[in-house]
Amino acid sequence: MASAEKTFYEQPLLEISGLKTVFPTDDGIVNAVNDVSFSIARGQTVGVVGESGCGKSITGLSMLQLVPPPGRIENGEILFYRNGDDEPLDIAQVSPKSELMRVIRGNEIAIIFQEPMTSLNPVYTVGNQIAEAIVLHEQVDKKTARERAIEMIARVGIPAPAQRVDEYPHQLSGGMRQRVMIAMALCCSPTLLIADEPTTALDVTIQAQVLGLMQELQAEIGMAIMLITHDLGVIADLADEVVVMYSGRVVEKGTVDDIFYNPLHPYTQGLLKSIPVLGKISEKTLPSIPGTVPHPLTLPRGCSFGPRCPERMPECDQMPELAGVNGKSENGGHAVRCWLHTDLEG
């Protein structure tokens, strides 16, 4: 579990409130992200988990105004507390092509994409791609940027950095390419790193090295991390807060202890039960959640998880609100979107 000794700055870094990101299609509007709210404090690691298609990655892309067209942010706020500003900036209101957004991307908020081979340009050396980000955001000459690129390549643990800086992505292993992506994301010391499945397609040993590297650099430069993944083991090891998503909505959020030791939503409980436990011998098959994720254009009435839920009841034909547990506010505490934990009289 995340260390209890870890300290955070008191002020928030980013607050998402009521975020709704949609994709118009010939068959209707897809609500990829629907009424999503959570916050990230400075220096904190927030894990976002859920099945494929639940809206994790689109939430991250929305935070950088990188939603691919015809997708768009339709509603909500993304309040970013930039260094030196008294009032937060609402990124949801900033044009994706504006100079301000270009300054924020990479410099203040950086992202590591899922597939480094498709994210890196195959016709440019990795050194040129890292140096380009440094030149763009820090206004230094090419020689200085190259030196910084070599320094960053060494910093992320790639051997022979002076040689690797002139190599192309196809000349590097998967683990090295992922480290190059981390070097590119961190070269300008961002205050927030969005890591979208940073260990996809890497073997277990390389996964541990990459995640350990992210922790080391986080401690060194004090950045916050939004870790998007389906791997609950990674979340248990790295995260301080956890956001569980299903069909575009947040169904539960809380501290890592809240989610792992006191899961309340039936979906969260199903995810945790499906994790294989090392050394636990059983002749039974591993528990799984019955059914499939509903198509975004044909969502069931009320709670999206209703058709798969073992606790389904008549009230589930209405969508419950995300509500705090034990009468507390949903902001900053354990909260769940489920009628089992909602005052039906209210």
GROMACS .gro file of C-alpha atoms in nm:
model
  346
    1MET     CA    1   0.000   0.000   0.000
    2ALA     CA    2   0.104   0.363  -0.040
    3SER     CA    3   0.328   0.488   0.238
    4ALA     CA    4   0.148   0.654   0.529
    5GLU     CA    5   0.453   0.876   0.580
    6LYS     CA    6   0.409   1.048   0.245
    7THR     CA    7   0.320   1.416   0.281
    8PHE     CA    8   0.137   1.646   0.042
    9TYR     CA    9   0.105   2.015  -0.013
   10GLU     CA   10  -0.218   2.144   0.137
   11GLN     CA   11  -0.337   2.321  -0.175
   12PRO     CA   12  -0.509   2.133  -0.459
   13LEU     CA   13  -0.350   2.104  -0.800
   14LEU     CA   14  -0.639   2.003  -1.024
   15GLU     CA   15  -1.012   1.973  -0.961
   16ILE     CA   16  -1.248   1.809  -1.210
   17SER     CA   17  -1.617   1.883  -1.157
   18GLY     CA   18  -1.910   1.747  -1.359
   19LEU     CA   19  -1.692   1.672  -1.662
   20LYS     CA   20  -1.884   1.549  -1.967
   21THR     CA   21  -1.703   1.458  -2.289
   22VAL     CA   22  -1.909   1.341  -2.586
   23PHE     CA   23  -1.854   1.191  -2.929
   24PRO     CA   24  -2.124   1.258  -3.192
   25THR     CA   25  -2.183   0.958  -3.421
   26ASP     CA   26  -2.427   0.875  -3.699
   27ASP     CA   27  -2.619   0.661  -3.452
   28GLY     CA   28  -2.630   0.911  -3.166
   29ILE     CA   29  -2.422   1.082  -2.899
   30VAL     CA   30  -2.170   0.873  -2.704
   31ASN     CA   31  -2.118   1.005  -2.352
   32ALA     CA   32  -1.760   0.881  -2.310
   33VAL     CA   33  -1.717   1.075  -1.985
   34ASN     CA   34  -2.035   1.160  -1.797
   35ASP     CA   35  -2.049   1.377  -1.484
   36VAL     CA   36  -1.699   1.287  -1.360
   37SER     CA   37  -1.566   1.466  -1.052
   38PHE     CA   38  -1.245   1.416  -0.853
   39SER     CA   39  -0.939   1.612  -0.745
   40ILE     CA   40  -0.562   1.574  -0.738
   41ALA     CA   41  -0.343   1.744  -0.478
   42ARG     CA   42   0.017   1.849  -0.532
   43GLY     CA   43   0.253   1.554  -0.494
   44GLN     CA   44  -0.033   1.305  -0.476
   45THR     CA   45  -0.084   0.988  -0.681
   46VAL     CA   46  -0.443   0.926  -0.790
   47GLY     CA   47  -0.522   0.594  -0.956
   48VAL     CA   48  -0.808   0.573  -1.208
   49VAL     CA   49  -0.927   0.217  -1.267
   50GLY     CA   50  -1.196   0.036  -1.461
   51GLU     CA   51  -1.255  -0.192  -1.759
   52SER     CA   52  -1.161  -0.094  -2.114
   53GLY     CA   53  -1.400   0.168  -2.250
   54CYS     CA   54  -1.499   0.307  -1.911
   55GLY     CA   55  -1.368   0.657  -1.992
   56LYS     CA   56  -1.032   0.654  -1.811
   57SER     CA   57  -0.819   0.759  -2.107
   58ILE     CA   58  -1.071   1.013  -2.240
   59THR     CA   59  -1.073   1.178  -1.897
   60GLY     CA   60  -0.694   1.215  -1.919
   61LEU     CA   61  -0.710   1.348  -2.276
   62SER     CA   62  -0.982   1.595  -2.176
   63MET     CA   63  -0.747   1.739  -1.912
   64LEU     CA   64  -0.507   1.837  -2.191
   65GLN     CA   65  -0.770   1.933  -2.452
   66LEU     CA   66  -0.650   1.642  -2.666
   67VAL     CA   67  -0.988   1.476  -2.725
   68PRO     CA   68  -0.981   1.354  -3.088
   69PRO     CA   69  -1.246   1.515  -3.311
   70PRO     CA   70  -1.539   1.503  -3.341
   71GLY     CA   71  -1.521   1.449  -2.965
   72ARG     CA   72  -1.558   1.755  -2.744
   73ILE     CA   73  -1.594   1.865  -2.383
   74GLU     CA   74  -1.962   1.948  -2.348
   75ASN     CA   75  -1.988   2.038  -1.982
   76GLY     CA   76  -1.800   2.065  -1.654
   77GLU     CA   77  -1.487   2.228  -1.515
   78ILE     CA   78  -1.119   2.128  -1.511
   79LEU     CA   79  -0.969   2.373  -1.263
   80PHE     CA   80  -0.589   2.380  -1.277
   81TYR     CA   81  -0.401   2.569  -1.007
   82ARG     CA   82  -0.093   2.692  -1.191
   83ASN     CA   83   0.213   2.805  -0.998
   84GLY     CA   84   0.196   3.173  -0.915
   85ASP     CA   85  -0.174   3.217  -1.000
   86ASP     CA   86  -0.421   3.313  -0.728
   87GLU     CA   87  -0.720   3.183  -0.922
   88PRO     CA   88  -0.740   2.846  -1.101
   89LEU     CA   89  -0.755   2.818  -1.478
   90ASP     CA   90  -1.053   2.630  -1.623
   91ILE     CA   91  -0.887   2.416  -1.891
   92ALA     CA   92  -1.230   2.315  -2.022
   93GLN     CA   93  -1.274   2.673  -2.143
   94VAL     CA   94  -0.933   2.702  -2.313
   95SER     CA   95  -0.915   2.648  -2.689
   96PRO     CA   96  -0.726   2.327  -2.778
   97LYS     CA   97  -0.521   2.519  -3.037
   98SER     CA   98  -0.443   2.822  -2.821
   99GLU     CA   99  -0.092   2.928  -2.724
  100LEU     CA  100  -0.187   2.892  -2.357
  101MET     CA  101  -0.279   2.527  -2.408
  102ARG     CA  102   0.049   2.462  -2.589
  103VAL     CA  103   0.236   2.613  -2.293
  104ILE     CA  104   0.052   2.390  -2.046
  105ARG     CA  105   0.094   2.067  -2.243
  106GLY     CA  106   0.428   1.906  -2.168
  107ASN     CA  107   0.551   2.197  -1.962
  108GLU     CA  108   0.302   2.196  -1.673
  109ILE     CA  109   0.093   1.884  -1.742
  110ALA     CA  110   0.264   1.596  -1.924
  111ILE     CA  111   0.126   1.265  -2.047
  112ILE     CA  112   0.268   0.919  -2.114
  113PHE     CA  113   0.058   0.739  -2.374
  114GLN     CA  114  -0.022   0.368  -2.378
  115GLU     CA  115   0.187   0.260  -2.677
  116PRO     CA  116   0.535   0.415  -2.703
  117MET     CA  117   0.596   0.269  -3.050
  118THR     CA  118   0.297   0.453  -3.194
  119SER     CA  119   0.353   0.767  -2.984
  120LEU     CA  120   0.716   0.816  -3.088
  121ASN     CA  121   0.787   0.945  -3.440
  122PRO     CA  122   0.972   0.667  -3.627
  123VAL     CA  123   1.165   0.906  -3.857
  124TYR     CA  124   1.327   1.114  -3.581
  125THR     CA  125   1.587   1.006  -3.328
  126VAL     CA  126   1.470   0.980  -2.970
  127GLY     CA  127   1.713   1.255  -2.876
  128ASN     CA  128   1.559   1.494  -3.129
  129GLN     CA  129   1.212   1.422  -2.995
  130ILE     CA  130   1.311   1.491  -2.634
  131ALA     CA  131   1.511   1.800  -2.735
  132GLU     CA  132   1.216   1.937  -2.933
  133ALA     CA  133   1.004   1.953  -2.617
  134ILE     CA  134   1.287   2.126  -2.428
  135VAL     CA  135   1.339   2.387  -2.703
  136LEU     CA  136   0.964   2.452  -2.728
  137HIS     CA  137   0.903   2.512  -2.358
  138GLU     CA  138   1.233   2.640  -2.219
  139GLN     CA  139   1.363   2.862  -2.500
  140VAL     CA  140   1.714   2.715  -2.508
  141ASP     CA  141   1.944   2.655  -2.806
  142LYS     CA  142   1.969   2.317  -2.978
  143LYS     CA  143   2.307   2.233  -2.827
  144THR     CA  144   2.180   2.288  -2.474
  145ALA     CA  145   1.862   2.093  -2.553
  146ARG     CA  146   2.067   1.799  -2.682
  147GLU     CA  147   2.277   1.798  -2.364
  148ARG     CA  148   1.958   1.802  -2.157
  149ALA     CA  149   1.819   1.516  -2.367
  150ILE     CA  150   2.127   1.305  -2.295
  151GLU     CA  151   2.094   1.391  -1.928
  152MET     CA  152   1.727   1.286  -1.926
  153ILE     CA  153   1.802   0.959  -2.108
  154ALA     CA  154   2.061   0.880  -1.842
  155ARG     CA  155   1.823   0.988  -1.568
  156VAL     CA  156   1.561   0.732  -1.669
  157GLY     CA  157   1.817   0.454  -1.656
  158ILE     CA  158   1.892   0.390  -2.025
  159PRO     CA  159   2.255   0.275  -2.064
  160ALA     CA  160   2.498   0.453  -2.300
  161PRO     CA  161   2.285   0.771  -2.324
  162ALA     CA  162   2.533   0.948  -2.555
  163GLN     CA  163   2.480   0.667  -2.806
  164ARG     CA  164   2.105   0.617  -2.754
  165VAL     CA  165   2.032   0.985  -2.811
  166ASP     CA  166   2.103   0.935  -3.184
  167GLU     CA  167   1.906   0.613  -3.222
  168TYR     CA  168   1.556   0.570  -3.365
  169PRO     CA  169   1.258   0.417  -3.179
  170HIS     CA  170   1.277   0.088  -3.371
  171GLN     CA  171   1.634   0.038  -3.244
  172LEU     CA  172   1.518   0.034  -2.882
  173SER     CA  173   1.343  -0.236  -2.680
  174GLY     CA  174   0.990  -0.186  -2.550
  175GLY     CA  175   1.117  -0.102  -2.204
  176MET     CA  176   1.362   0.154  -2.340
  177ARG     CA  177   1.095   0.317  -2.557
  178GLN     CA  178   0.872   0.352  -2.252
  179ARG     CA  179   1.162   0.510  -2.063
  180VAL     CA  180   1.211   0.753  -2.353
  181MET     CA  181   0.844   0.849  -2.322
  182ILE     CA  182   0.897   0.911  -1.949
  183ALA     CA  183   1.208   1.119  -2.025
  184MET     CA  184   1.011   1.325  -2.278
  185ALA     CA  185   0.724   1.375  -2.034
  186LEU     CA  186   0.950   1.481  -1.746
  187CYS     CA  187   1.211   1.688  -1.931
  188CYS     CA  188   1.038   2.014  -1.829
  189SER     CA  189   0.957   1.905  -1.470
  190PRO     CA  190   0.575   1.916  -1.494
  191THR     CA  191   0.357   1.960  -1.186
  192LEU     CA  192   0.125   1.680  -1.304
  193LEU     CA  193   0.202   1.360  -1.496
  194ILE     CA  194  -0.082   1.167  -1.659
  195ALA     CA  195   0.040   0.809  -1.700
  196ASP     CA  196  -0.198   0.616  -1.927
  197GLU     CA  197  -0.126   0.244  -1.886
  198PRO     CA  198   0.250   0.316  -1.859
  199THR     CA  199   0.346  -0.053  -1.835
  200THR     CA  200   0.127  -0.197  -2.111
  201ALA     CA  201   0.298  -0.481  -2.304
  202LEU     CA  202   0.607  -0.476  -2.078
  203ASP     CA  203   0.728  -0.784  -1.894
  204VAL     CA  204   0.698  -0.794  -1.516
  205THR     CA  205   1.062  -0.703  -1.449
  206ILE     CA  206   1.052  -0.398  -1.676
  207GLN     CA  207   0.713  -0.298  -1.532
  208ALA     CA  208   0.863  -0.285  -1.183
  209GLN     CA  209   1.158  -0.079  -1.307
  210VAL     CA  210   0.937   0.173  -1.490
  211LEU     CA  211   0.700   0.216  -1.195
  212GLY     CA  212   0.991   0.246  -0.954
  213LEU     CA  213   1.144   0.511  -1.177
  214MET     CA  214   0.819   0.712  -1.176
  215GLN     CA  215   0.814   0.702  -0.796
  216GLU     CA  216   1.176   0.816  -0.773
  217LEU     CA  217   1.122   1.107  -1.010
  218GLN     CA  218   0.799   1.202  -0.835
  219ALA     CA  219   0.984   1.227  -0.503
  220GLU     CA  220   1.265   1.421  -0.670
  221ILE     CA  221   1.060   1.692  -0.845
  222GLY     CA  222   0.742   1.683  -0.634
  223MET     CA  223   0.496   1.623  -0.916
  224ALA     CA  224   0.151   1.470  -0.885
  225ILE     CA  225   0.061   1.158  -1.086
  226MET     CA  226  -0.270   1.051  -1.236
  227LEU     CA  227  -0.218   0.679  -1.297
  228ILE     CA  228  -0.465   0.530  -1.545
  229THR     CA  229  -0.463   0.151  -1.538
  230HIS     CA  230  -0.668  -0.166  -1.511
  231ASP     CA  231  -0.401  -0.326  -1.290
  232LEU     CA  232  -0.525  -0.312  -0.931
  233GLY     CA  233  -0.193  -0.447  -0.805
  234VAL     CA  234  -0.016  -0.138  -0.939
  235ILE     CA  235  -0.282   0.085  -0.784
  236ALA     CA  236  -0.241  -0.084  -0.444
  237ASP     CA  237   0.134  -0.027  -0.456
  238LEU     CA  238   0.149   0.331  -0.588
  239ALA     CA  239  -0.177   0.520  -0.536
  240ASP     CA  240  -0.290   0.737  -0.246
  241GLU     CA  241  -0.643   0.794  -0.377
  242VAL     CA  242  -0.844   0.570  -0.614
  243VAL     CA  243  -1.120   0.657  -0.862
  244VAL     CA  244  -1.324   0.362  -0.995
  245MET     CA  245  -1.505   0.423  -1.326
  246TYR     CA  246  -1.772   0.231  -1.512
  247SER     CA  247  -1.947   0.330  -1.838
  248GLY     CA  248  -1.813   0.685  -1.826
  249ARG     CA  249  -1.905   0.757  -1.464
  250VAL     CA  250  -1.726   0.750  -1.130
  251VAL     CA  251  -1.892   0.472  -0.926
  252GLU     CA  252  -1.663   0.489  -0.622
  253LYS     CA  253  -1.367   0.689  -0.497
  254GLY     CA  254  -1.167   0.707  -0.178
  255THR     CA  255  -0.828   0.638  -0.027
  256VAL     CA  256  -0.646   0.323  -0.132
  257ASP     CA  257  -0.742   0.170   0.204
  258ASP     CA  258  -1.109   0.262   0.153
  259ILE     CA  259  -1.120   0.089  -0.185
  260PHE     CA  260  -0.919  -0.223  -0.099
  261TYR     CA  261  -1.037  -0.284   0.259
  262ASN     CA  262  -1.391  -0.141   0.248
  263PRO     CA  263  -1.518  -0.153  -0.115
  264LEU     CA  264  -1.886  -0.055  -0.126
  265HIS     CA  265  -1.996  -0.057  -0.488
  266PRO     CA  266  -2.076  -0.407  -0.623
  267TYR     CA  267  -1.859  -0.333  -0.927
  268THR     CA  268  -1.557  -0.248  -0.711
  269GLN     CA  269  -1.619  -0.561  -0.506
  270GLY     CA  270  -1.633  -0.769  -0.825
  271LEU     CA  271  -1.305  -0.625  -0.951
  272LEU     CA  272  -1.128  -0.706  -0.626
  273LYS     CA  273  -1.268  -1.060  -0.607
  274SER     CA  274  -1.137  -1.134  -0.957
  275ILE     CA  275  -0.774  -1.071  -0.857
  276PRO     CA  276  -0.576  -1.398  -0.829
  277VAL     CA  277  -0.402  -1.435  -0.493
  278LEU     CA  278  -0.055  -1.589  -0.496
  279GLY     CA  279  -0.038  -1.907  -0.290
  280LYS     CA  280  -0.413  -1.942  -0.251
  281ILE     CA  281  -0.504  -2.287  -0.388
  282SER     CA  282  -0.861  -2.349  -0.496
  283GLU     CA  283  -1.029  -2.593  -0.728
  284LYS     CA  284  -1.291  -2.333  -0.811
  285THR     CA  285  -1.256  -2.100  -1.106
  286LEU     CA  286  -1.156  -1.741  -1.039
  287PRO     CA  287  -1.465  -1.527  -0.967
  288SER     CA  288  -1.572  -1.299  -1.251
  289ILE     CA  289  -1.832  -1.031  -1.310
  290PRO     CA  290  -2.115  -1.179  -1.519
  291GLY     CA  291  -2.226  -1.017  -1.842
  292THR     CA  292  -2.048  -0.754  -2.049
  293VAL     CA  293  -2.001  -0.378  -2.042
  294PRO     CA  294  -2.304  -0.217  -2.210
  295HIS     CA  295  -2.265  -0.044  -2.546
  296PRO     CA  296  -2.236   0.334  -2.490
  297LEU     CA  297  -2.526   0.399  -2.729
  298THR     CA  298  -2.758   0.151  -2.558
  299LEU     CA  299  -2.698   0.207  -2.189
  300PRO     CA  300  -2.957   0.049  -1.957
  301ARG     CA  301  -3.205   0.263  -1.773
  302GLY     CA  302  -3.074   0.393  -1.442
  303CYS     CA  303  -2.752   0.246  -1.307
  304SER     CA  304  -2.530   0.126  -1.593
  305PHE     CA  305  -2.403  -0.163  -1.384
  306GLY     CA  306  -2.758  -0.278  -1.300
  307PRO     CA  307  -2.785  -0.568  -1.550
  308ARG     CA  308  -2.463  -0.723  -1.412
  309CYS     CA  309  -2.520  -0.641  -1.045
  310PRO     CA  310  -2.590  -0.922  -0.793
  311GLU     CA  311  -2.754  -0.665  -0.561
  312ARG     CA  312  -2.995  -0.515  -0.815
  313MET     CA  313  -3.322  -0.377  -0.676
  314PRO     CA  314  -3.613  -0.167  -0.813
  315GLU     CA  315  -3.445   0.162  -0.719
  316CYS     CA  316  -3.164   0.082  -0.964
  317ASP     CA  317  -3.391   0.192  -1.252
  318GLN     CA  318  -3.290   0.544  -1.149
  319MET     CA  319  -2.931   0.667  -1.160
  320PRO     CA  320  -2.801   0.729  -0.804
  321GLU     CA  321  -2.583   1.028  -0.724
  322LEU     CA  322  -2.222   0.996  -0.616
  323ALA     CA  323  -2.263   1.043  -0.241
  324GLY     CA  324  -2.030   1.053   0.056
  325VAL     CA  325  -2.025   0.761   0.298
  326ASN     CA  326  -2.153   0.800   0.658
  327GLY     CA  327  -2.312   1.135   0.590
  328LYS     CA  328  -1.988   1.298   0.474
  329SER     CA  329  -1.942   1.505   0.160
  330GLU     CA  330  -1.832   1.323  -0.154
  331ASN     CA  331  -1.554   1.581  -0.192
  332GLY     CA  332  -1.228   1.448  -0.051
  333GLY     CA  333  -1.371   1.141   0.118
  334HIS     CA  334  -1.501   0.791   0.052
  335ALA     CA  335  -1.794   0.822  -0.190
  336VAL     CA  336  -2.004   0.572  -0.384
  337ARG     CA  337  -2.272   0.585  -0.656
  338CYS     CA  338  -2.506   0.310  -0.535
  339TRP     CA  339  -2.857   0.288  -0.387
  340LEU     CA  340  -2.732   0.034  -0.132
  341HIS     CA  341  -2.547   0.318   0.038
  342THR     CA  342  -2.788   0.605  -0.034
  343ASP     CA  343  -3.066   0.733   0.185
  344LEU     CA  344  -3.371   0.617  -0.012
  345GLU     CA  345  -3.593   0.847   0.189
  346GLY     CA  346  -3.392   1.151   0.078
   0.00000   0.00000   0.00000
